[in-house]
Amino acid sequence: MLKRFIISIYCLIACVSMQAAGWSHEEVPSPKVQGQDYYVSNPDGVLSTETVQQINELCVRLQANTGAELAVVAIKQFDETHYDPHGFSVLLFNRWGIGSAETNTGVLLFLAQESRDVQIITGDGIAGLLTDGRSGHILDKNLKYLSKNDFDKGMLHICMDIEKELMKDENRGKLFLGWKPEKAEVNYDTIIYFSIGFVLMILLGWWGYRKMQGKPGQKKQERQEEAWPVQLVAGILMFFFPLPLLLFYIFYRILSSRLQDIPPVCSKCGHDKILLSKAEGSTYLTPAQLNDEKVDSFQYEVWRCTECGEIEVVQVKGRYHYKYDLCPKCGAHAMDTTKREVLSKATDSKNGQQKNTRVCLCCGYTDSKVLHLKKEYVAIDYSKYNDDDDRGSSWGSSRSSSSSSGGGSWGGGRSSGGGAGRKF
């Protein structure tokens, strides 16, 4: 009796100290300090005592019948400055070690009242039975309770749905033995199919490359037009070999985007021009163009006529042309967005604001701009889900009389982050 009183005082003190900043995953109290048959951590009193007892009874029954270990955490607030809801839940799952260390059949149900987050995290050995899609369906089915702040009913029904899914006859045996993905048989027809597809991809790639080589003085558009038969054949074969031909399509787009006009003849004397080396050509570039090359937003080709010496500078996109904007001060394409600060978050009723700060990497010029963030609204159709109010709140099993008051422990399981999460 004295020990439980001391534990209660400890939880109360921890709750008060964490109220301002929110809980970290290391400070959420484990229910196992109360005994082996305790599975619910409710330090902020989000759930009623009756609901906590009902969920504990459900978890005892679930572990006895399937070997799966279900932990439930309901808090008012977690430390959102250091965590997102999914990451917080996974860290908490692995810190406690929910589920058997041999089979990893653990499940964590997590709720944060202030941020309106609910998460289901599955252990690695149960992820193939309680899939991400099934976990999301269970959450969607019960969001109608959580959105009305009926946390007792919502959390209890989510636990009941998890139990119902894991208690299916085809799942119970797999849970005790540990779920493993079924080994796929070697399908030689598939191997032949992909082999033909990749051979076609190589042949089309070679054909397209040769078509785009072009002739002296030919424009980029003309070279692309000459390759239209390659595109036609690839488009027809795409219906039969979508994956290999998708790789060809990517290669073709990259090759096409990098095409340049074949060196033009001199406009004065009609002779060919030669491409100057980087060192020699840089003497004909402006300071802004040199800065473009420095940050690789653009590169410049300098051509000189072999007869009369006429100079032509051709601009070519660099690797980071999409990243930089034009600097209004020095004229270089070197303006980079270095900071994005959210001034106010977008909600379902109003727009938010974000301040972007840009700095020129060449001259150091700095400016800023405030952008408007669009409203966020997600509508969920609950009409397709049946109301499960008739499931009742009566429970056939009673708490095991073997509960230990001397503390318990989790099974030592781990999760790689499977499951689902929702806002309510």
Coordinates of C-alpha atoms in Angstrom, one line a residue:
M1 CA 0.0 0.0 0.0
L2 CA 2.8 2.4 0.9
K3 CA 4.7 1.5 -2.2
R4 CA 1.7 2.4 -4.5
F5 CA 1.2 5.6 -2.6
I6 CA 4.9 6.6 -3.2
I7 CA 4.5 5.7 -6.9
S8 CA 1.4 7.9 -7.2
I9 CA 3.2 10.8 -5.6
Y10 CA 6.1 10.4 -7.9
C11 CA 3.8 10.3 -11.0
L12 CA 2.0 13.5 -9.8
I13 CA 5.3 15.4 -9.3
A14 CA 6.6 14.3 -12.7
C15 CA 3.3 15.3 -14.3
V16 CA 3.5 18.8 -12.8
S17 CA 7.1 19.3 -13.9
M18 CA 6.4 18.2 -17.4
Q19 CA 3.2 20.2 -18.0
A20 CA 4.8 23.4 -19.4
A21 CA 7.3 21.9 -21.9
G22 CA 5.6 18.5 -22.5
W23 CA 6.8 15.0 -21.9
S24 CA 9.9 13.6 -23.5
H25 CA 10.0 9.9 -24.4
E26 CA 12.4 9.3 -21.5
E27 CA 10.1 10.7 -18.9
V28 CA 6.8 9.1 -19.7
P29 CA 6.2 6.8 -16.7
S30 CA 6.0 3.1 -17.5
P31 CA 2.8 1.3 -16.2
K32 CA 4.9 -1.7 -15.4
V33 CA 6.2 -0.1 -12.2
Q34 CA 2.7 -0.9 -10.8
G35 CA 2.8 -4.6 -11.8
Q36 CA 3.0 -7.0 -14.6
D37 CA -0.7 -6.7 -15.5
Y38 CA -0.6 -3.0 -16.1
Y39 CA -0.4 -1.7 -19.6
V40 CA -1.8 1.9 -19.6
S41 CA 0.3 5.0 -18.8
N42 CA -2.1 7.8 -18.0
P43 CA 0.0 10.4 -16.0
D44 CA -2.2 13.4 -16.9
G45 CA -5.5 11.8 -16.2
V46 CA -6.7 12.0 -19.9
L47 CA -8.5 8.7 -19.4
S48 CA -10.9 7.8 -16.6
T49 CA -10.0 5.2 -14.0
E50 CA -12.7 2.9 -15.2
T51 CA -11.4 3.0 -18.8
V52 CA -7.9 2.4 -17.7
Q53 CA -9.1 -0.7 -15.8
Q54 CA -11.0 -2.0 -18.8
I55 CA -8.0 -1.5 -21.2
N56 CA -5.7 -3.2 -18.7
E57 CA -8.1 -6.2 -18.6
L58 CA -8.2 -6.3 -22.4
C59 CA -4.4 -6.2 -22.7
V60 CA -4.1 -9.1 -20.2
R61 CA -6.6 -11.1 -22.2
L62 CA -4.9 -10.3 -25.5
Q63 CA -1.4 -11.3 -24.3
A64 CA -2.8 -14.5 -22.8
N65 CA -4.6 -15.5 -26.0
T66 CA -2.1 -14.3 -28.6
G67 CA 1.2 -13.5 -27.0
A68 CA 0.9 -9.9 -28.3
E69 CA 1.7 -7.1 -25.9
L70 CA -0.4 -3.9 -26.2
A71 CA 0.8 -0.7 -24.5
V72 CA -1.4 2.4 -24.2
V73 CA -0.2 5.9 -23.5
A74 CA -2.4 8.9 -23.1
I75 CA -0.8 12.3 -22.2
K76 CA -1.8 15.9 -22.6
Q77 CA 1.3 17.1 -24.4
F78 CA 4.7 15.9 -25.6
D79 CA 7.7 18.0 -26.3
E80 CA 7.0 19.1 -29.9
T81 CA 10.2 21.2 -30.1
H82 CA 12.2 18.0 -30.2
Y83 CA 9.8 15.4 -31.6
D84 CA 7.1 14.7 -34.1
P85 CA 4.3 12.4 -33.0
H86 CA 5.5 9.4 -35.0
G87 CA 9.1 9.7 -33.9
F88 CA 8.1 10.2 -30.3
S89 CA 6.0 7.0 -30.4
V90 CA 8.7 4.9 -32.0
L91 CA 11.3 6.1 -29.5
L92 CA 9.0 5.3 -26.6
F93 CA 8.2 1.9 -28.0
N94 CA 11.8 0.9 -28.3
R95 CA 12.8 2.5 -25.0
W96 CA 10.2 0.3 -23.2
G97 CA 10.8 -2.7 -25.4
I98 CA 7.1 -3.6 -26.0
G99 CA 6.4 -7.1 -27.1
S100 CA 8.4 -10.3 -27.0
A101 CA 12.1 -10.0 -27.7
E102 CA 12.0 -13.3 -29.8
T103 CA 8.8 -12.5 -31.9
N104 CA 8.5 -8.7 -31.6
T105 CA 4.7 -8.9 -31.4
G106 CA 4.2 -5.6 -29.6
V107 CA 1.8 -2.7 -30.3
L108 CA 1.8 0.8 -28.9
L109 CA -1.3 3.0 -28.9
F110 CA -0.4 6.7 -28.2
L111 CA -2.6 9.7 -27.8
A112 CA -1.5 13.4 -27.2
Q113 CA -4.5 15.5 -26.2
E114 CA -3.1 19.0 -26.8
S115 CA -1.6 18.4 -30.3
R116 CA -4.6 16.2 -31.3
D117 CA -2.4 13.3 -32.3
V118 CA -3.1 9.5 -32.2
Q119 CA -0.6 6.8 -33.3
I120 CA -0.5 3.1 -33.6
I121 CA 3.1 1.7 -33.7
T122 CA 3.6 -2.0 -34.5
G123 CA 6.6 -4.3 -33.7
D124 CA 8.6 -5.8 -36.5
G125 CA 7.0 -9.2 -35.9
I126 CA 3.4 -8.1 -36.1
A127 CA 3.6 -5.6 -38.9
G128 CA 2.5 -8.2 -41.5
L129 CA -0.7 -9.0 -39.6
L130 CA -1.6 -5.5 -38.2
T131 CA -0.6 -3.7 -41.4
D132 CA -0.2 0.0 -41.9
G133 CA -3.4 0.1 -43.9
R134 CA -5.3 -1.8 -41.3
S135 CA -4.0 0.4 -38.5
G136 CA -5.0 3.5 -40.4
H137 CA -8.5 2.0 -40.9
I138 CA -8.9 1.4 -37.2
L139 CA -7.9 4.9 -36.4
D140 CA -10.2 6.4 -39.0
K141 CA -13.1 4.3 -37.7
N142 CA -12.8 5.8 -34.2
L143 CA -11.7 9.4 -34.9
K144 CA -15.4 10.4 -34.5
Y145 CA -15.0 9.9 -30.8
L146 CA -11.6 11.5 -30.4
S147 CA -12.7 14.6 -32.3
K148 CA -15.5 15.1 -29.8
N149 CA -13.0 14.8 -26.9
D150 CA -14.6 11.4 -25.9
F151 CA -11.1 9.9 -25.2
D152 CA -12.4 7.1 -23.1
K153 CA -14.7 5.7 -25.8
G154 CA -12.3 6.4 -28.6
M155 CA -9.2 4.8 -27.0
L156 CA -11.3 1.8 -25.7
H157 CA -12.8 1.1 -29.1
I158 CA -9.4 1.4 -30.8
C159 CA -8.0 -1.2 -28.4
M160 CA -11.1 -3.4 -29.0
D161 CA -10.5 -3.2 -32.8
I162 CA -6.8 -4.1 -32.4
E163 CA -7.8 -7.1 -30.2
K164 CA -10.5 -8.2 -32.8
E165 CA -7.9 -8.1 -35.6
L166 CA -5.2 -10.0 -33.7
M167 CA -7.7 -12.6 -32.3
K168 CA -8.6 -13.9 -35.8
D169 CA -8.0 -17.6 -36.1
E170 CA -5.4 -17.2 -38.9
N171 CA -3.4 -14.6 -36.9
R172 CA -3.2 -16.2 -33.5
G173 CA -0.9 -19.1 -34.4
K174 CA 1.3 -16.7 -36.4
L175 CA 1.6 -14.4 -33.4
F176 CA 2.8 -17.2 -31.1
L177 CA 5.4 -18.4 -33.6
G178 CA 6.4 -15.0 -34.9
W179 CA 5.2 -13.6 -38.2
K180 CA 7.6 -13.8 -41.1
P181 CA 7.1 -12.8 -44.7
E182 CA 6.4 -15.8 -46.9
K183 CA 9.2 -16.8 -49.3
A184 CA 8.3 -16.1 -52.8
E185 CA 9.0 -18.9 -55.4
V186 CA 11.3 -18.2 -58.2
N187 CA 9.2 -17.2 -61.3
Y188 CA 11.3 -17.8 -64.4
D189 CA 8.6 -16.2 -66.6
T190 CA 9.1 -13.0 -64.7
I191 CA 12.9 -13.2 -65.2
I192 CA 12.5 -13.7 -68.9
Y193 CA 10.0 -10.8 -69.1
F194 CA 12.3 -8.4 -67.4
S195 CA 15.3 -9.6 -69.4
I196 CA 13.6 -8.8 -72.7
G197 CA 12.5 -5.5 -71.3
F198 CA 16.0 -4.5 -70.3
V199 CA 17.4 -5.6 -73.6
L200 CA 14.9 -3.4 -75.4
M201 CA 15.7 -0.5 -73.0
I202 CA 19.4 -0.8 -74.0
L203 CA 18.7 -1.0 -77.7
L204 CA 16.3 2.0 -77.6
G205 CA 18.8 4.0 -75.6
W206 CA 21.6 3.3 -78.1
W207 CA 19.2 4.2 -81.0
G208 CA 18.1 7.4 -79.3
Y209 CA 21.6 8.4 -78.6
R210 CA 22.7 8.0 -82.2
K211 CA 19.7 9.9 -83.5
M212 CA 20.5 12.9 -81.2
Q213 CA 24.1 13.1 -82.3
G214 CA 23.1 15.5 -85.1
K215 CA 25.2 17.2 -87.8
P216 CA 27.4 20.3 -87.7
G217 CA 25.3 23.5 -87.4
Q218 CA 22.1 21.6 -86.4
K219 CA 19.8 23.1 -83.8
K220 CA 18.7 21.4 -80.6
Q221 CA 15.1 21.3 -81.7
E222 CA 16.0 19.7 -85.0
R223 CA 18.0 17.0 -83.3
Q224 CA 15.1 16.2 -81.0
E225 CA 12.7 16.0 -84.0
E226 CA 14.9 13.5 -85.7
A227 CA 14.5 11.2 -82.7
W228 CA 10.7 11.0 -82.9
P229 CA 10.7 7.4 -84.2
V230 CA 12.5 6.3 -81.0
Q231 CA 9.8 8.0 -78.9
L232 CA 7.0 6.4 -81.0
V233 CA 8.4 2.9 -80.6
A234 CA 9.1 3.4 -76.9
G235 CA 5.6 4.6 -76.3
I236 CA 4.1 1.5 -77.9
L237 CA 6.4 -0.9 -76.0
M238 CA 5.6 1.0 -72.7
F239 CA 2.3 -0.9 -72.5
F240 CA 4.1 -4.3 -72.5
F241 CA 7.3 -3.4 -70.5
P242 CA 6.4 -0.5 -68.3
L243 CA 9.3 -0.7 -65.8
P244 CA 12.3 -1.1 -68.1
L245 CA 10.8 1.5 -70.5
L246 CA 10.3 3.9 -67.6
L247 CA 14.1 3.7 -67.0
F248 CA 14.6 4.4 -70.7
Y249 CA 12.2 7.4 -70.5
I250 CA 14.2 8.8 -67.7
F251 CA 17.5 8.4 -69.7
Y252 CA 15.9 9.9 -72.7
R253 CA 14.6 13.0 -70.8
I254 CA 18.1 13.5 -69.3
L255 CA 19.8 13.2 -72.7
S256 CA 17.3 15.5 -74.3
S257 CA 17.5 18.2 -71.6
R258 CA 21.3 18.3 -72.0
L259 CA 21.3 18.8 -75.8
Q260 CA 22.8 22.0 -77.1
D261 CA 23.0 23.5 -80.5
I262 CA 25.9 22.1 -82.5
P263 CA 28.5 24.9 -82.9
P264 CA 27.1 27.5 -85.4
V265 CA 29.2 28.9 -88.2
C266 CA 30.5 32.4 -88.0
S267 CA 27.9 35.0 -89.0
K268 CA 30.6 37.2 -90.6
C269 CA 32.8 34.8 -92.6
G270 CA 30.9 31.5 -92.5
H271 CA 33.8 29.5 -91.1
D272 CA 33.5 27.1 -88.2
K273 CA 34.0 28.2 -84.6
I274 CA 36.0 26.4 -81.9
L275 CA 35.3 26.1 -78.2
L276 CA 37.8 27.8 -76.0
S277 CA 39.1 26.2 -72.8
K278 CA 37.7 27.3 -69.5
A279 CA 40.8 29.3 -68.7
E280 CA 40.9 31.1 -72.0
G281 CA 37.2 31.6 -72.3
S282 CA 36.9 33.1 -68.8
T283 CA 38.6 36.3 -70.0
Y284 CA 35.5 37.1 -72.1
L285 CA 33.0 36.6 -69.3
T286 CA 31.5 39.3 -67.1
P287 CA 31.9 39.2 -63.3
A288 CA 28.3 38.1 -63.0
Q289 CA 28.9 35.2 -65.4
L290 CA 32.0 34.2 -63.6
N291 CA 30.0 34.1 -60.3
D292 CA 27.4 31.9 -62.1
E293 CA 30.0 29.4 -62.9
K294 CA 31.4 29.6 -59.4
V295 CA 28.1 28.4 -57.8
D296 CA 27.3 26.3 -60.9
S297 CA 23.9 27.9 -61.5
F298 CA 25.0 28.4 -65.1
Q299 CA 28.1 27.5 -67.2
Y300 CA 29.2 29.5 -70.2
E301 CA 30.7 28.2 -73.5
V302 CA 32.9 30.7 -75.4
W303 CA 33.2 30.0 -79.1
R304 CA 35.7 31.8 -81.4
C305 CA 35.7 31.8 -85.2
T306 CA 38.8 30.2 -86.7
E307 CA 39.0 32.8 -89.5
C308 CA 37.9 36.2 -88.2
G309 CA 38.1 35.7 -84.4
E310 CA 34.4 36.6 -83.7
I311 CA 33.4 35.6 -80.1
E312 CA 30.1 34.0 -79.1
V313 CA 29.1 33.2 -75.5
V314 CA 26.5 30.4 -75.0
Q315 CA 24.8 30.0 -71.7
V316 CA 24.3 26.4 -70.4
K317 CA 22.3 25.4 -67.3
G318 CA 24.5 24.3 -64.4
R319 CA 23.7 21.5 -61.9
Y320 CA 22.1 24.0 -59.4
H321 CA 20.3 26.3 -61.8
Y322 CA 17.0 25.4 -60.1
K323 CA 18.4 26.4 -56.7
Y324 CA 19.5 30.0 -57.2
D325 CA 17.7 33.2 -58.2
L326 CA 19.1 36.3 -59.9
C327 CA 20.7 38.8 -57.5
P328 CA 19.4 42.3 -58.1
K329 CA 22.7 43.8 -56.9
C330 CA 25.5 42.0 -58.7
G331 CA 23.5 40.3 -61.5
A332 CA 24.7 36.8 -60.7
H333 CA 22.4 33.8 -60.4
A334 CA 23.5 33.1 -56.8
M335 CA 20.6 34.1 -54.5
D336 CA 20.0 31.2 -52.1
T337 CA 17.2 30.8 -49.6
T338 CA 19.1 30.2 -46.3
K339 CA 16.3 30.4 -43.8
R340 CA 12.5 29.6 -43.7
E341 CA 10.8 30.9 -40.6
V342 CA 7.1 30.0 -40.0
L343 CA 5.6 33.2 -38.5
S344 CA 2.2 31.6 -38.0
K345 CA 0.9 28.1 -38.8
A346 CA -1.9 27.6 -41.2
T347 CA -5.1 26.2 -39.7
D348 CA -8.5 25.1 -41.2
S349 CA -9.8 28.6 -40.5
K350 CA -7.0 31.0 -41.5
N351 CA -3.9 31.2 -43.6
G352 CA -0.4 31.1 -42.1
Q353 CA 2.7 33.2 -42.9
Q354 CA 6.3 32.1 -43.6
K355 CA 9.3 34.4 -43.9
N356 CA 12.0 33.4 -46.4
T357 CA 15.5 35.0 -46.1
R358 CA 17.7 35.0 -49.2
V359 CA 21.5 35.7 -49.4
C360 CA 23.6 36.1 -52.5
L361 CA 26.6 33.8 -52.2
C362 CA 28.7 36.2 -54.3
C363 CA 28.2 39.7 -53.1
G364 CA 26.4 39.0 -49.8
Y365 CA 23.3 41.0 -50.6
T366 CA 20.4 39.9 -48.4
D367 CA 16.6 40.3 -48.7
S368 CA 13.5 38.7 -47.2
K369 CA 10.0 38.0 -48.3
V370 CA 6.8 37.0 -46.4
L371 CA 4.8 34.2 -48.0
H372 CA 1.2 33.2 -47.2
L373 CA 0.6 29.5 -46.3
K374 CA -2.7 28.2 -47.6
K375 CA -5.3 26.9 -45.1
E376 CA -5.1 23.3 -44.1
Y377 CA -8.3 21.2 -44.1
V378 CA -8.7 17.5 -44.3
A379 CA -12.3 16.1 -44.6
I380 CA -12.8 12.5 -43.6
D381 CA -15.9 10.7 -44.7
Y382 CA -17.1 8.6 -41.7
S383 CA -20.3 7.4 -43.4
K384 CA -18.6 4.3 -44.8
Y385 CA -17.8 3.1 -41.4
N386 CA -20.3 1.3 -39.2
D387 CA -21.0 2.8 -35.8
D388 CA -19.7 0.4 -33.2
D389 CA -21.5 1.8 -30.2
D390 CA -23.3 -1.5 -29.8
R391 CA -20.0 -3.2 -28.9
G392 CA -20.8 -2.4 -25.3
S393 CA -18.5 -1.7 -22.4
S394 CA -19.1 -4.9 -20.4
W395 CA -16.2 -7.3 -20.1
G396 CA -16.3 -11.0 -19.6
S397 CA -12.9 -11.4 -18.0
S398 CA -11.8 -10.1 -14.7
R399 CA -8.4 -9.0 -13.6
S400 CA -6.0 -11.8 -13.0
S401 CA -5.5 -12.4 -9.3
S402 CA -1.8 -13.0 -9.9
S403 CA -1.0 -9.3 -10.6
S404 CA 2.2 -8.4 -9.0
S405 CA 2.4 -5.3 -6.9
G406 CA 6.2 -5.5 -7.0
G407 CA 6.5 -4.1 -10.5
G408 CA 6.8 -5.8 -13.9
S409 CA 8.7 -5.4 -17.2
W410 CA 8.0 -5.3 -20.9
G411 CA 9.2 -8.1 -23.2
G412 CA 12.1 -6.4 -25.0
G413 CA 10.6 -6.0 -28.5
R414 CA 11.5 -3.4 -31.1
S415 CA 9.8 -1.5 -33.9
S416 CA 11.1 -0.1 -37.1
G417 CA 8.3 2.4 -37.3
G418 CA 5.4 0.5 -38.8
G419 CA 1.8 1.5 -38.1
A420 CA -0.3 4.6 -38.7
G421 CA -1.0 8.1 -37.3
R422 CA -3.8 10.6 -37.5
K423 CA -4.9 14.1 -36.4
F424 CA -8.3 14.3 -34.7

